[in-house]
Coordinates of C-alpha atoms in Angstrom, one line a residue:
M122 CA 154.0 128.0 66.6
S123 CA 156.7 125.6 65.8
S124 CA 159.3 128.3 66.4
L125 CA 158.1 128.5 70.0
K126 CA 158.9 124.9 70.4
T127 CA 162.4 125.0 69.2
I128 CA 163.8 127.7 71.5
Y129 CA 165.0 125.2 74.0
P130 CA 165.7 122.1 71.9
F131 CA 167.5 120.1 74.5
V132 CA 165.3 120.6 77.5
F133 CA 163.7 117.1 77.2
F134 CA 166.9 115.3 76.8
T135 CA 168.6 117.0 79.7
G136 CA 165.6 116.2 82.0
A137 CA 165.6 112.6 80.8
M138 CA 169.3 112.1 81.5
M139 CA 169.0 113.5 85.0
L140 CA 166.0 111.3 85.7
L141 CA 167.6 108.2 84.3
S142 CA 170.8 108.9 86.2
A143 CA 168.7 109.0 89.4
C144 CA 167.0 105.8 88.4
T145 CA 170.3 103.9 88.0
S146 CA 172.1 105.3 91.0
T147 CA 170.9 102.6 93.3
V148 CA 171.9 99.7 91.1
P149 CA 175.0 98.0 92.5
D150 CA 178.0 97.8 90.3
T151 CA 178.6 94.0 90.1
A152 CA 179.7 91.6 87.4
E153 CA 176.2 90.3 87.2
T154 CA 174.4 93.7 87.2
P155 CA 176.0 96.5 85.1
G156 CA 176.5 99.7 86.9
P157 CA 174.7 102.9 86.0
V158 CA 175.3 104.2 82.5
V159 CA 174.3 107.7 81.7
A160 CA 174.1 108.2 77.9
T161 CA 176.6 110.6 76.5
S162 CA 177.8 111.5 73.1
N163 CA 180.2 108.5 73.4
S164 CA 177.4 106.1 74.2
T165 CA 175.7 104.6 71.2
I166 CA 172.1 103.3 71.0
N167 CA 173.3 99.8 70.1
E168 CA 175.7 99.7 73.1
L169 CA 172.8 100.6 75.5
L170 CA 170.5 98.1 73.9
A171 CA 173.1 95.4 74.3
L172 CA 173.5 96.3 77.9
A173 CA 169.7 96.1 78.3
A174 CA 169.6 92.6 76.8
D175 CA 172.0 91.3 79.5
A176 CA 170.3 93.2 82.4
T177 CA 167.3 92.5 84.5
S178 CA 164.4 94.8 85.3
P179 CA 164.5 97.7 86.2
Q180 CA 168.0 98.1 85.0
A181 CA 167.1 96.9 81.6
E182 CA 164.4 99.5 81.2
T183 CA 166.8 102.2 82.3
Y184 CA 169.2 101.3 79.5
I185 CA 166.3 101.1 77.0
L186 CA 165.1 104.6 78.0
Q187 CA 168.6 106.0 77.7
A188 CA 168.8 104.6 74.2
S189 CA 165.4 105.9 73.2
A190 CA 166.3 109.4 74.6
L191 CA 169.3 109.4 72.3
A192 CA 167.1 108.5 69.4
L193 CA 164.6 111.3 70.3
Q194 CA 167.4 113.8 70.5
A195 CA 168.6 112.8 67.0
R196 CA 165.0 113.0 65.8
D197 CA 165.1 109.4 64.7
L198 CA 161.5 108.9 65.5
D199 CA 160.8 105.5 64.0
N200 CA 163.8 104.1 65.9
A201 CA 162.7 105.8 69.1
A202 CA 159.2 104.3 68.8
A203 CA 160.7 100.8 68.2
I204 CA 162.9 101.1 71.2
L205 CA 160.2 102.5 73.5
A206 CA 158.0 99.5 72.6
G207 CA 160.5 97.4 74.6
V208 CA 159.4 99.1 77.9
E209 CA 156.4 97.4 79.4
L210 CA 154.7 99.5 82.1
S211 CA 153.9 97.4 85.2
D212 CA 153.3 97.9 88.9
D213 CA 156.8 96.5 89.6
L214 CA 158.5 99.3 87.6
P215 CA 159.9 102.1 89.8
T216 CA 157.8 105.3 89.6
V217 CA 160.5 107.4 88.1
T218 CA 161.2 104.9 85.4
A219 CA 157.5 104.5 84.5
I220 CA 157.1 108.3 84.4
E221 CA 160.1 108.7 82.1
A222 CA 158.7 106.1 79.7
T223 CA 155.4 107.9 79.6
R224 CA 157.1 111.2 79.1
Q225 CA 159.2 109.9 76.2
Q226 CA 156.0 108.5 74.6
A227 CA 154.5 112.0 74.9
E228 CA 157.6 113.6 73.5
L229 CA 157.5 111.2 70.5
A230 CA 153.8 112.0 69.9
L231 CA 154.6 115.8 70.0
L232 CA 157.5 115.3 67.5
R233 CA 155.1 113.5 65.2
N234 CA 152.8 116.5 65.3
D235 CA 150.2 114.7 67.4
A236 CA 149.8 117.2 70.2
R237 CA 146.5 115.8 71.5
N238 CA 148.0 112.4 72.1
A239 CA 151.1 114.0 73.6
L240 CA 148.9 115.9 76.1
A241 CA 146.8 112.8 76.9
L242 CA 150.0 110.9 77.7
A243 CA 151.3 113.9 79.7
N244 CA 148.1 113.9 81.7
N245 CA 148.6 110.2 82.5
Q246 CA 148.0 109.5 86.2
L247 CA 151.7 108.5 86.6
L248 CA 152.6 112.1 85.9
E249 CA 150.5 113.3 88.8
R250 CA 153.3 112.1 91.1
T251 CA 155.9 114.4 89.7
A252 CA 156.6 115.9 93.1
E253 CA 158.6 112.8 93.8
L254 CA 161.0 113.7 90.9
P255 CA 164.0 116.0 90.7
V256 CA 163.1 119.6 90.0
D257 CA 164.7 119.7 86.6
T258 CA 162.8 116.6 85.6
Q259 CA 159.6 118.3 86.7
H260 CA 160.5 121.2 84.5
A261 CA 161.0 118.9 81.6
L262 CA 157.5 117.5 82.0
M263 CA 156.0 121.0 82.3
Q264 CA 157.9 122.1 79.2
L265 CA 156.5 119.1 77.3
R266 CA 153.0 120.0 78.4
A267 CA 153.5 123.6 77.5
D268 CA 154.7 122.7 74.0
A269 CA 151.7 120.5 73.5
F270 CA 149.4 123.3 74.5
I271 CA 151.1 125.6 72.1
E272 CA 150.6 123.2 69.2
L273 CA 146.9 123.2 70.2
E274 CA 146.9 127.0 70.4
Q275 CA 146.0 126.9 74.1
Y276 CA 148.5 129.6 74.9
L277 CA 147.2 130.5 78.4
A278 CA 147.5 126.9 79.4
A279 CA 151.0 126.8 78.1
A280 CA 152.0 129.9 80.0
R281 CA 150.5 128.3 83.1
E282 CA 152.9 125.4 82.9
H283 CA 155.8 127.9 83.0
T284 CA 154.3 129.9 85.9
R285 CA 154.2 126.7 87.8
M286 CA 158.0 126.4 87.3
T287 CA 158.5 129.9 88.9
A288 CA 158.2 128.8 92.5
T289 CA 161.0 126.2 92.0
L290 CA 163.5 128.6 90.3
D291 CA 166.1 130.4 92.3
A292 CA 168.9 131.4 89.9
P293 CA 168.3 134.9 88.4
D294 CA 169.2 133.8 84.9
R295 CA 166.7 130.9 85.0
I296 CA 163.9 133.2 86.3
A297 CA 164.7 135.7 83.5
D298 CA 164.7 133.0 80.9
N299 CA 161.4 131.6 82.2
N300 CA 159.8 135.1 82.2
N301 CA 160.9 135.7 78.6
R302 CA 159.4 132.3 77.6
I303 CA 156.1 133.2 79.2
W304 CA 156.0 136.5 77.4
Q305 CA 156.8 134.8 74.0
I306 CA 153.9 132.4 74.6
L307 CA 151.4 135.1 75.6
T308 CA 152.3 137.4 72.7
A309 CA 151.7 134.5 70.3
A310 CA 148.0 134.2 71.3
P311 CA 145.4 135.5 68.9
A312 CA 143.4 138.5 70.1
G313 CA 140.6 137.4 72.4
S314 CA 141.8 133.8 72.9
L315 CA 143.4 134.5 76.3
S316 CA 140.2 135.9 77.8
S317 CA 138.2 132.9 76.4
Q318 CA 140.5 130.6 78.5
S319 CA 140.5 132.7 81.7
A320 CA 138.7 129.9 83.6
I321 CA 142.0 128.1 84.0
V322 CA 143.7 131.1 85.8
D323 CA 144.6 129.5 89.1
S324 CA 147.3 131.6 90.7
Y325 CA 148.4 135.2 91.5
E326 CA 151.3 134.7 89.0
L327 CA 149.2 133.7 86.0
R328 CA 146.6 136.4 86.8
G329 CA 149.4 139.0 86.8
W330 CA 150.7 137.8 83.5
L331 CA 147.3 138.0 82.0
E332 CA 146.8 141.6 83.1
L333 CA 150.3 142.5 81.9
I334 CA 149.7 141.2 78.4
N335 CA 146.3 143.0 78.3
V336 CA 147.7 146.4 79.2
V337 CA 150.6 146.0 76.8
N338 CA 148.3 144.9 73.9
N339 CA 145.9 147.8 74.7
E340 CA 148.7 150.3 74.1
Q341 CA 150.9 148.5 71.6
N342 CA 150.4 151.1 68.9
N343 CA 151.5 154.0 71.3
I344 CA 154.9 153.4 72.8
E345 CA 154.8 156.3 75.1
R346 CA 151.5 155.1 76.7
Q347 CA 152.7 151.5 76.7
V348 CA 155.9 152.3 78.7
A349 CA 153.7 154.2 81.2
A350 CA 151.2 151.3 81.4
I351 CA 154.0 148.9 82.1
T352 CA 155.3 151.0 85.0
R353 CA 151.8 151.2 86.5
W354 CA 151.5 147.5 86.2
Q355 CA 154.8 147.0 88.1
N356 CA 153.6 149.2 90.9
R357 CA 150.3 147.4 91.2
W358 CA 151.7 143.9 91.0
N359 CA 154.8 144.5 93.1
R360 CA 154.9 141.0 94.4
H361 CA 154.8 139.4 91.0
T362 CA 158.0 137.8 89.6
A363 CA 157.9 139.9 86.4
A364 CA 157.6 143.1 88.4
A365 CA 161.2 142.7 89.5
V366 CA 162.4 140.9 86.3
L367 CA 160.5 142.2 83.3
P368 CA 160.7 140.2 80.1
D369 CA 163.6 141.6 78.0
A370 CA 161.2 142.6 75.2
L371 CA 159.4 145.0 77.6
T372 CA 162.6 146.4 79.0
F373 CA 163.6 147.1 75.4
A374 CA 160.4 149.2 74.9
V375 CA 162.2 152.1 76.6
E376 CA 165.0 151.9 74.1
L377 CA 162.4 151.8 71.3
L378 CA 160.8 155.0 72.7
N379 CA 164.1 156.8 72.6
N380 CA 165.3 155.6 69.2
R381 CA 162.4 155.5 66.8
P382 CA 162.9 156.7 63.3
Q383 CA 162.0 160.4 63.0
H384 CA 162.0 160.7 59.2
I385 CA 160.5 158.0 56.9
A386 CA 160.3 157.6 53.1
L387 CA 157.2 155.8 51.9
M388 CA 157.7 154.3 48.3
L389 CA 154.5 153.1 46.6
P390 CA 153.0 153.0 43.1
L391 CA 150.1 155.4 43.8
G392 CA 148.8 155.0 40.3
D393 CA 148.0 151.4 40.9
A394 CA 145.0 150.1 42.9
A395 CA 147.3 148.0 45.2
G396 CA 149.6 150.9 45.9
Q397 CA 146.7 153.3 46.6
A398 CA 145.1 150.8 49.0
V399 CA 148.4 150.4 51.0
N400 CA 148.8 154.1 51.1
E401 CA 145.3 154.6 52.5
G402 CA 146.0 152.1 55.3
F403 CA 149.4 153.7 56.1
M404 CA 148.0 157.3 56.2
S405 CA 145.0 156.2 58.3
A406 CA 147.3 154.7 60.9
Y407 CA 149.5 157.8 60.7
Y408 CA 146.6 160.3 61.4
H409 CA 145.1 158.1 64.0
A410 CA 148.4 158.2 65.9
V411 CA 148.4 162.0 65.5
S412 CA 144.8 162.1 67.0
Q413 CA 146.1 160.1 70.0
N414 CA 148.8 162.7 70.6
Q415 CA 151.5 160.2 69.7
Q416 CA 154.8 161.4 68.4
V417 CA 155.0 160.5 64.7
P418 CA 157.8 160.7 62.1
E419 CA 158.0 163.0 59.2
V420 CA 156.9 161.1 56.1
E421 CA 158.1 161.7 52.5
I422 CA 156.0 159.9 49.9
F423 CA 157.6 158.7 46.6
D424 CA 155.4 157.6 43.8
T425 CA 157.0 154.6 42.1
T426 CA 154.3 154.2 39.4
G427 CA 156.0 153.1 36.2
V428 CA 159.5 153.1 37.8
R429 CA 161.4 150.1 36.4
D430 CA 164.7 150.8 38.3
I431 CA 164.1 151.7 41.9
S432 CA 167.8 152.5 42.6
D433 CA 167.8 156.2 41.7
L434 CA 164.6 156.9 43.6
Y435 CA 166.0 155.0 46.6
R436 CA 169.2 157.1 46.5
Q437 CA 167.0 160.3 46.4
A438 CA 165.2 159.2 49.5
V439 CA 168.5 158.5 51.3
A440 CA 169.8 161.9 50.3
L441 CA 166.9 163.6 52.1
G442 CA 168.3 162.1 55.4
V443 CA 165.5 159.7 56.1
D444 CA 166.0 157.2 59.0
M445 CA 164.0 154.4 57.3
I446 CA 162.4 153.5 54.0
I447 CA 159.1 151.7 53.8
G448 CA 158.5 150.1 50.3
P449 CA 158.8 149.5 47.5
L450 CA 155.7 147.3 46.7
L451 CA 156.5 145.7 43.4
K452 CA 158.4 142.4 43.6
E453 CA 161.0 143.3 40.9
S454 CA 161.8 146.5 42.8
V455 CA 162.2 144.5 46.0
R456 CA 164.6 142.1 44.2
Q457 CA 166.7 145.1 43.1
L458 CA 167.2 146.3 46.7
Q459 CA 167.7 142.7 47.8
S460 CA 170.7 142.4 45.4
M461 CA 172.5 145.4 46.9
E462 CA 175.6 144.6 49.0
Q463 CA 174.5 147.0 51.7
L464 CA 171.7 149.5 52.4
P465 CA 172.4 152.9 54.0
V466 CA 169.2 152.9 56.1
P467 CA 166.9 150.2 57.4
T468 CA 164.3 149.3 54.7
L469 CA 161.0 147.5 55.1
A470 CA 160.1 146.2 51.7
L471 CA 156.4 145.6 51.1
N472 CA 156.8 142.4 49.2
Y473 CA 159.2 139.4 49.1
G474 CA 162.2 139.0 47.0
D475 CA 164.0 135.7 46.2
D476 CA 164.3 133.4 49.1
W477 CA 167.6 132.0 47.8
R478 CA 169.3 135.4 48.1
T479 CA 171.3 136.5 51.2
N480 CA 169.7 139.7 52.3
P481 CA 171.8 142.8 53.1
A482 CA 171.8 144.0 56.7
G483 CA 168.9 146.1 57.6
F484 CA 166.6 144.7 54.9
Y485 CA 163.2 143.5 56.0
Q486 CA 160.3 142.1 54.1
F487 CA 156.6 142.3 54.8
G488 CA 153.6 141.4 52.6
L489 CA 150.6 139.1 52.2
A490 CA 152.6 136.0 51.5
P491 CA 150.4 133.0 50.5
E492 CA 152.8 130.7 52.3
D493 CA 151.6 131.9 55.7
E494 CA 148.0 131.3 54.7
I495 CA 148.7 127.8 53.3
R496 CA 150.6 126.7 56.5
Q497 CA 148.0 128.0 58.9
A498 CA 145.1 126.4 57.0
A499 CA 147.1 123.2 57.0
R500 CA 147.8 123.4 60.7
M501 CA 144.1 123.9 61.4
A502 CA 143.2 120.8 59.4
W503 CA 145.9 118.8 61.1
Q504 CA 144.8 119.9 64.6
A505 CA 141.3 118.8 63.7
G506 CA 142.6 115.3 63.2
H507 CA 142.7 115.2 59.4
R508 CA 145.6 113.3 57.7
N509 CA 144.6 112.6 54.1
A510 CA 144.1 115.7 51.9
A511 CA 142.7 116.4 48.5
V512 CA 143.8 119.7 46.9
L513 CA 141.6 121.8 44.6
T514 CA 142.8 125.1 43.0
P515 CA 142.3 127.0 39.7
A516 CA 144.4 125.9 36.7
G517 CA 147.6 127.7 36.0
E518 CA 151.3 127.7 36.9
D519 CA 150.9 130.1 39.9
Y520 CA 148.2 127.9 41.3
R521 CA 150.3 124.8 40.7
R522 CA 152.9 126.4 43.0
I523 CA 150.1 126.8 45.6
Q524 CA 149.3 123.1 45.3
D525 CA 153.0 122.1 45.6
G526 CA 153.5 124.5 48.6
F527 CA 150.6 122.9 50.5
A528 CA 151.7 119.4 49.6
E529 CA 155.2 120.0 50.8
Y530 CA 154.1 121.5 54.1
W531 CA 151.3 118.9 54.7
Q532 CA 153.7 116.1 54.2
S533 CA 156.2 117.7 56.6
L534 CA 153.5 117.5 59.2
G535 CA 153.1 113.8 58.5
G536 CA 150.0 113.9 56.2
Q537 CA 149.4 112.7 52.7
V538 CA 148.0 114.3 49.6
V539 CA 145.9 111.6 48.0
S540 CA 144.2 113.6 45.2
R541 CA 144.7 116.8 43.2
A542 CA 142.6 118.7 40.7
S543 CA 142.5 122.0 39.0
F544 CA 139.4 123.8 37.7
G545 CA 138.8 126.2 34.8
N546 CA 135.4 127.6 34.0
A547 CA 132.2 126.8 35.8
A548 CA 130.9 124.5 33.1
G549 CA 133.6 122.0 34.2
Y550 CA 133.1 122.1 37.9
S551 CA 131.1 118.9 38.1
D552 CA 133.7 116.9 36.1
I553 CA 136.5 118.3 38.3
I554 CA 134.8 117.2 41.6
R555 CA 134.1 113.8 40.1
Q556 CA 137.8 113.5 39.2
L557 CA 139.0 114.8 42.5
M558 CA 137.0 112.3 44.5
S559 CA 137.3 109.4 41.9
I560 CA 133.6 109.4 41.2
D561 CA 134.3 109.2 37.5
S562 CA 136.2 105.9 38.2
S563 CA 133.2 104.5 40.0
E564 CA 131.0 105.4 37.1
A565 CA 133.4 103.9 34.7
R566 CA 133.3 100.6 36.6
A567 CA 129.5 100.6 36.5
Q568 CA 129.6 101.2 32.7
R569 CA 131.9 98.2 32.3
L570 CA 129.5 96.0 34.3
R571 CA 126.6 97.1 32.1
E572 CA 128.6 96.1 29.0
V573 CA 129.4 92.7 30.4
L574 CA 126.3 91.6 32.3
P575 CA 123.2 90.5 30.2
R576 CA 120.7 92.9 31.7
D577 CA 120.0 96.6 31.6
N578 CA 118.4 97.1 35.0
I579 CA 121.6 97.3 37.1
E580 CA 121.0 99.7 40.1
F581 CA 124.0 101.9 40.6
S582 CA 124.9 104.6 43.1
P583 CA 128.2 106.3 42.4
R584 CA 130.7 106.2 45.3
R585 CA 133.4 108.6 46.1
R586 CA 136.9 107.7 47.3
Q587 CA 136.9 107.1 51.1
D588 CA 140.5 108.0 51.9
V589 CA 140.0 111.8 51.7
D590 CA 139.7 113.4 55.2
F591 CA 139.3 117.0 53.9
I592 CA 139.7 119.2 50.9
F593 CA 142.2 122.1 50.8
M594 CA 140.8 124.7 48.4
L595 CA 141.8 127.9 46.8
A596 CA 138.8 129.7 45.2
N597 CA 137.3 133.2 45.1
P598 CA 133.7 133.7 46.5
A599 CA 132.0 133.3 43.1
E600 CA 133.9 130.0 42.4
G601 CA 133.3 128.8 46.0
R602 CA 129.5 129.4 45.7
Q603 CA 129.4 127.0 42.8
L604 CA 132.0 124.5 43.9
K605 CA 130.6 123.8 47.4
P606 CA 127.0 123.0 46.1
T607 CA 128.6 120.9 43.4
M608 CA 130.4 118.9 46.1
A609 CA 127.1 118.3 47.9
F610 CA 125.5 117.2 44.6
H611 CA 128.2 114.5 44.2
F612 CA 127.8 113.3 47.8
V613 CA 131.0 115.1 48.9
G614 CA 129.1 117.7 51.1
D615 CA 130.2 116.0 54.3
V616 CA 133.9 116.3 53.5
P617 CA 135.4 119.3 55.4
V618 CA 136.8 122.1 53.3
Y619 CA 139.6 124.4 54.4
A620 CA 140.3 127.4 52.2
M621 CA 142.6 130.4 51.8
P622 CA 141.5 134.0 52.4
A623 CA 140.4 134.4 48.8
I624 CA 137.2 132.6 49.6
Y625 CA 135.8 135.6 51.5
D626 CA 135.1 139.0 49.9
G627 CA 134.9 140.8 53.2
R628 CA 131.2 141.6 52.9
R629 CA 128.7 140.5 55.5
D630 CA 126.1 138.9 53.3
A631 CA 124.3 136.0 54.9
V632 CA 122.2 135.3 51.8
G633 CA 125.1 135.5 49.3
N634 CA 127.4 133.5 51.5
R635 CA 124.9 130.7 52.2
D636 CA 126.4 128.5 49.6
L637 CA 129.8 128.7 51.4
N638 CA 128.4 127.2 54.6
G639 CA 130.8 124.8 56.3
I640 CA 134.0 126.1 54.7
T641 CA 136.7 126.9 57.2
F642 CA 139.3 129.5 56.2
V643 CA 141.9 131.9 57.5
D644 CA 142.0 135.6 57.0
A645 CA 143.3 138.9 58.4
P646 CA 141.7 140.0 61.7
W647 CA 140.9 143.4 60.0
V648 CA 138.8 141.7 57.3
L649 CA 137.0 139.5 59.8
G650 CA 135.9 142.5 61.9
G651 CA 138.4 142.4 64.8
D652 CA 138.4 145.1 67.5
D653 CA 141.2 147.2 66.0
P654 CA 140.9 150.8 67.4
L655 CA 141.2 152.1 63.8
R656 CA 138.0 150.4 62.6
T657 CA 135.6 153.0 63.9
S658 CA 137.4 156.1 62.5
T659 CA 138.2 154.6 59.1
A660 CA 134.7 153.3 58.5
E661 CA 133.7 156.9 58.0
V662 CA 136.5 157.6 55.6
W663 CA 136.9 154.5 53.5
S664 CA 134.3 153.3 51.1
Q665 CA 133.2 149.7 51.3
A666 CA 135.7 147.5 49.4
T667 CA 136.3 143.9 48.4
G668 CA 138.4 141.6 50.5
P669 CA 141.6 142.1 48.5
V670 CA 141.5 145.8 49.0
Q671 CA 140.7 145.5 52.7
R672 CA 143.7 143.2 53.1
L673 CA 146.0 145.7 51.4
R674 CA 144.7 148.5 53.5
A675 CA 145.4 146.4 56.6
M676 CA 148.9 145.8 55.3
G677 CA 149.3 149.6 55.0
I678 CA 148.2 150.0 58.6
D679 CA 150.7 147.3 59.8
S680 CA 153.5 148.8 57.8
F681 CA 153.1 152.1 59.7
R682 CA 152.9 150.3 63.1
L683 CA 156.0 148.2 62.3
Y684 CA 158.3 151.1 61.7
A685 CA 158.9 151.6 65.4
R686 CA 158.9 147.9 66.3
I687 CA 161.4 146.5 63.7
A688 CA 164.2 146.6 66.2
Q689 CA 162.2 144.8 68.9
L690 CA 161.1 142.0 66.5
E691 CA 164.7 141.6 65.3
N692 CA 166.2 141.4 68.8
F693 CA 163.5 139.2 70.2
P694 CA 162.5 136.7 67.5
G695 CA 159.9 135.0 69.7
I696 CA 157.9 138.2 70.2
R697 CA 154.6 138.7 68.4
L698 CA 152.6 141.9 67.7
Q699 CA 148.9 142.0 67.2
G700 CA 148.5 143.4 63.7
A701 CA 145.6 144.2 61.4
T702 CA 146.9 141.5 59.0
G703 CA 147.5 139.0 61.7
I704 CA 149.9 138.3 64.6
L705 CA 153.3 139.5 63.3
S706 CA 156.7 138.1 64.1
M707 CA 160.1 138.1 62.4
R708 CA 161.9 135.2 60.8
E709 CA 165.7 134.9 60.9
D710 CA 166.0 136.3 57.4
G711 CA 164.2 139.5 58.4
S712 CA 160.9 138.7 56.8
I713 CA 157.7 139.3 58.7
M714 CA 155.5 136.2 59.3
R715 CA 151.7 136.5 59.8
E716 CA 149.5 134.3 61.9
L717 CA 146.0 134.8 60.6
T718 CA 142.6 134.2 62.3
G719 CA 140.5 131.1 61.7
A720 CA 136.8 131.4 60.8
H721 CA 134.1 129.5 59.1
F722 CA 130.8 130.1 57.4
V723 CA 127.6 129.2 59.4
D724 CA 124.2 130.1 57.9
G725 CA 126.0 132.5 55.6
N726 CA 127.6 134.4 58.5
I727 CA 131.3 134.5 59.5
V728 CA 132.1 132.9 62.9
V729 CA 135.6 133.5 64.2
L730 CA 137.2 130.4 65.6
I731 CA 138.7 130.7 69.1
P732 CA 140.8 127.8 70.4
E733 CA 139.0 125.8 73.0
T734 CA 140.4 124.9 76.3
S735 CA 140.6 121.2 77.0
A736 CA 138.1 120.1 79.6
T737 CA 140.8 118.4 81.6
E738 CA 142.6 121.7 81.9
S739 CA 139.8 123.6 83.6
S740 CA 140.2 124.3 87.3
D741 CA 138.6 126.3 90.1
S742 CA 139.9 129.8 90.2
Q743 CA 142.2 130.5 93.1
D744 CA 142.9 134.1 92.3
E745 CA 144.5 136.3 94.8
N746 CA 144.3 140.1 94.9
P747 CA 147.6 141.8 94.2

């Protein structure tokens, strides 16, 4: 999500400078009243504040807002907040100045990861008068609202802000940029979330975009049918902006159709359970594509079981004339390929190497990285309004890295980790919860009182620490079924718990999962029972399996589906694909990032979380027929 925000990093500042230039253009240039000063790279914040100190309203507020705009551009948030505090909104302040002050407050809130407050400020009644403002300033306000909606995972509302810009755009390049942006936003939306927000569809433009994303998603695993579906959409929606100017990623689909790899090498340790599970997923997706009359590549399978040096096997695959290699799976083998100066064919490794290495060209990495899971669970907690976290994981060095990874990301959002604990066997769970929530300290204080006071009938109720908003937990289902009731026993049952996918074993067991009630977690759409077209056919072939095996099978499915889409993801970094393991996109280093699906346990059942549309954003439908 954050990557969506940073595509146009200077849009706010540009809009602010145009607005403030307009604000100051009517101020006479006299010795008593300084003339208009538009902040540039040569203008310093101190100089602008000095001018403000010698000026009267509204010129003083204009200088202050120019200074705060510079601070926001530099991401000096504390300084920006202090400067903005010097602008007092009053009825005497010109409308454009008051609106700019409110807009900057909203931008500041967004930069502080407080999207709800940013949106509340952007919905301020002052901003309802944006029609009085220059067009570029209106765009800046719409962009801010769109970014806030994205952070709140209200993707259709974010896209709507950009469709509202469409009518005011005349330059072809700006129309194309706006269409690309709308497409990036819509492809980032989790499956099903757009239809749940359809009540806010208020225009022909937005309705057309919604239908376009639906037809593209419905055929995303069959490029031939997808290209045909796009053409049909253009004919039906011939008055739509995107019918004439398709997003670049969709135009690129024709190139994908003509340049897909025709010969693939699949390198997996088939003797290992993990390798076998990935292979099952890959081949299921392959044969499903065949059943849909889709053109598929020739696949050569290389068993890497027991192979310590992958180089020779890799060269054998290249010698066969393959267009692409998928694998290997083991981390050490991935590191070996990562260290090569160049690779003869594009390679999609099914694990991650060292993040400090510079990857050779054509080297891509895809796997079930815990970092993606940690960050999304953290974002869910942050969006729910939590700020102080306690962290609970098993003991061990690997789990310590999980704790550190969460703490680092949580602090980058602006939160604090106020308590940590690690558990071992079940016999110690009670002590660990008491330690995590400082209940043991409360009990120790009571014992000291008993030793000092001359009576034995002191009534004591242990108290937990009150500065914990939620608990971030890594635990498997068996551990979770004991930890959650233990929390309730120690009066911690009301503290929200956010967990990683390991908490769910993939089985629909309302009785067995009852002790996990209230836990919120993230997981692959495949495991949570999404509407993937492969689910029906594979249910007859695959035996029921635990969550880890299901996730590896889903990874195999996505590795097949990615082979034809790698070039699209690389050329259009903002584009997302709806995958079995999550919403897939590519980072700058060629690694694939997953956005998982949120869910929680209710009465022992799994309830998938779909972002809610803000009540203030609902509107009467004004759909037009195309």
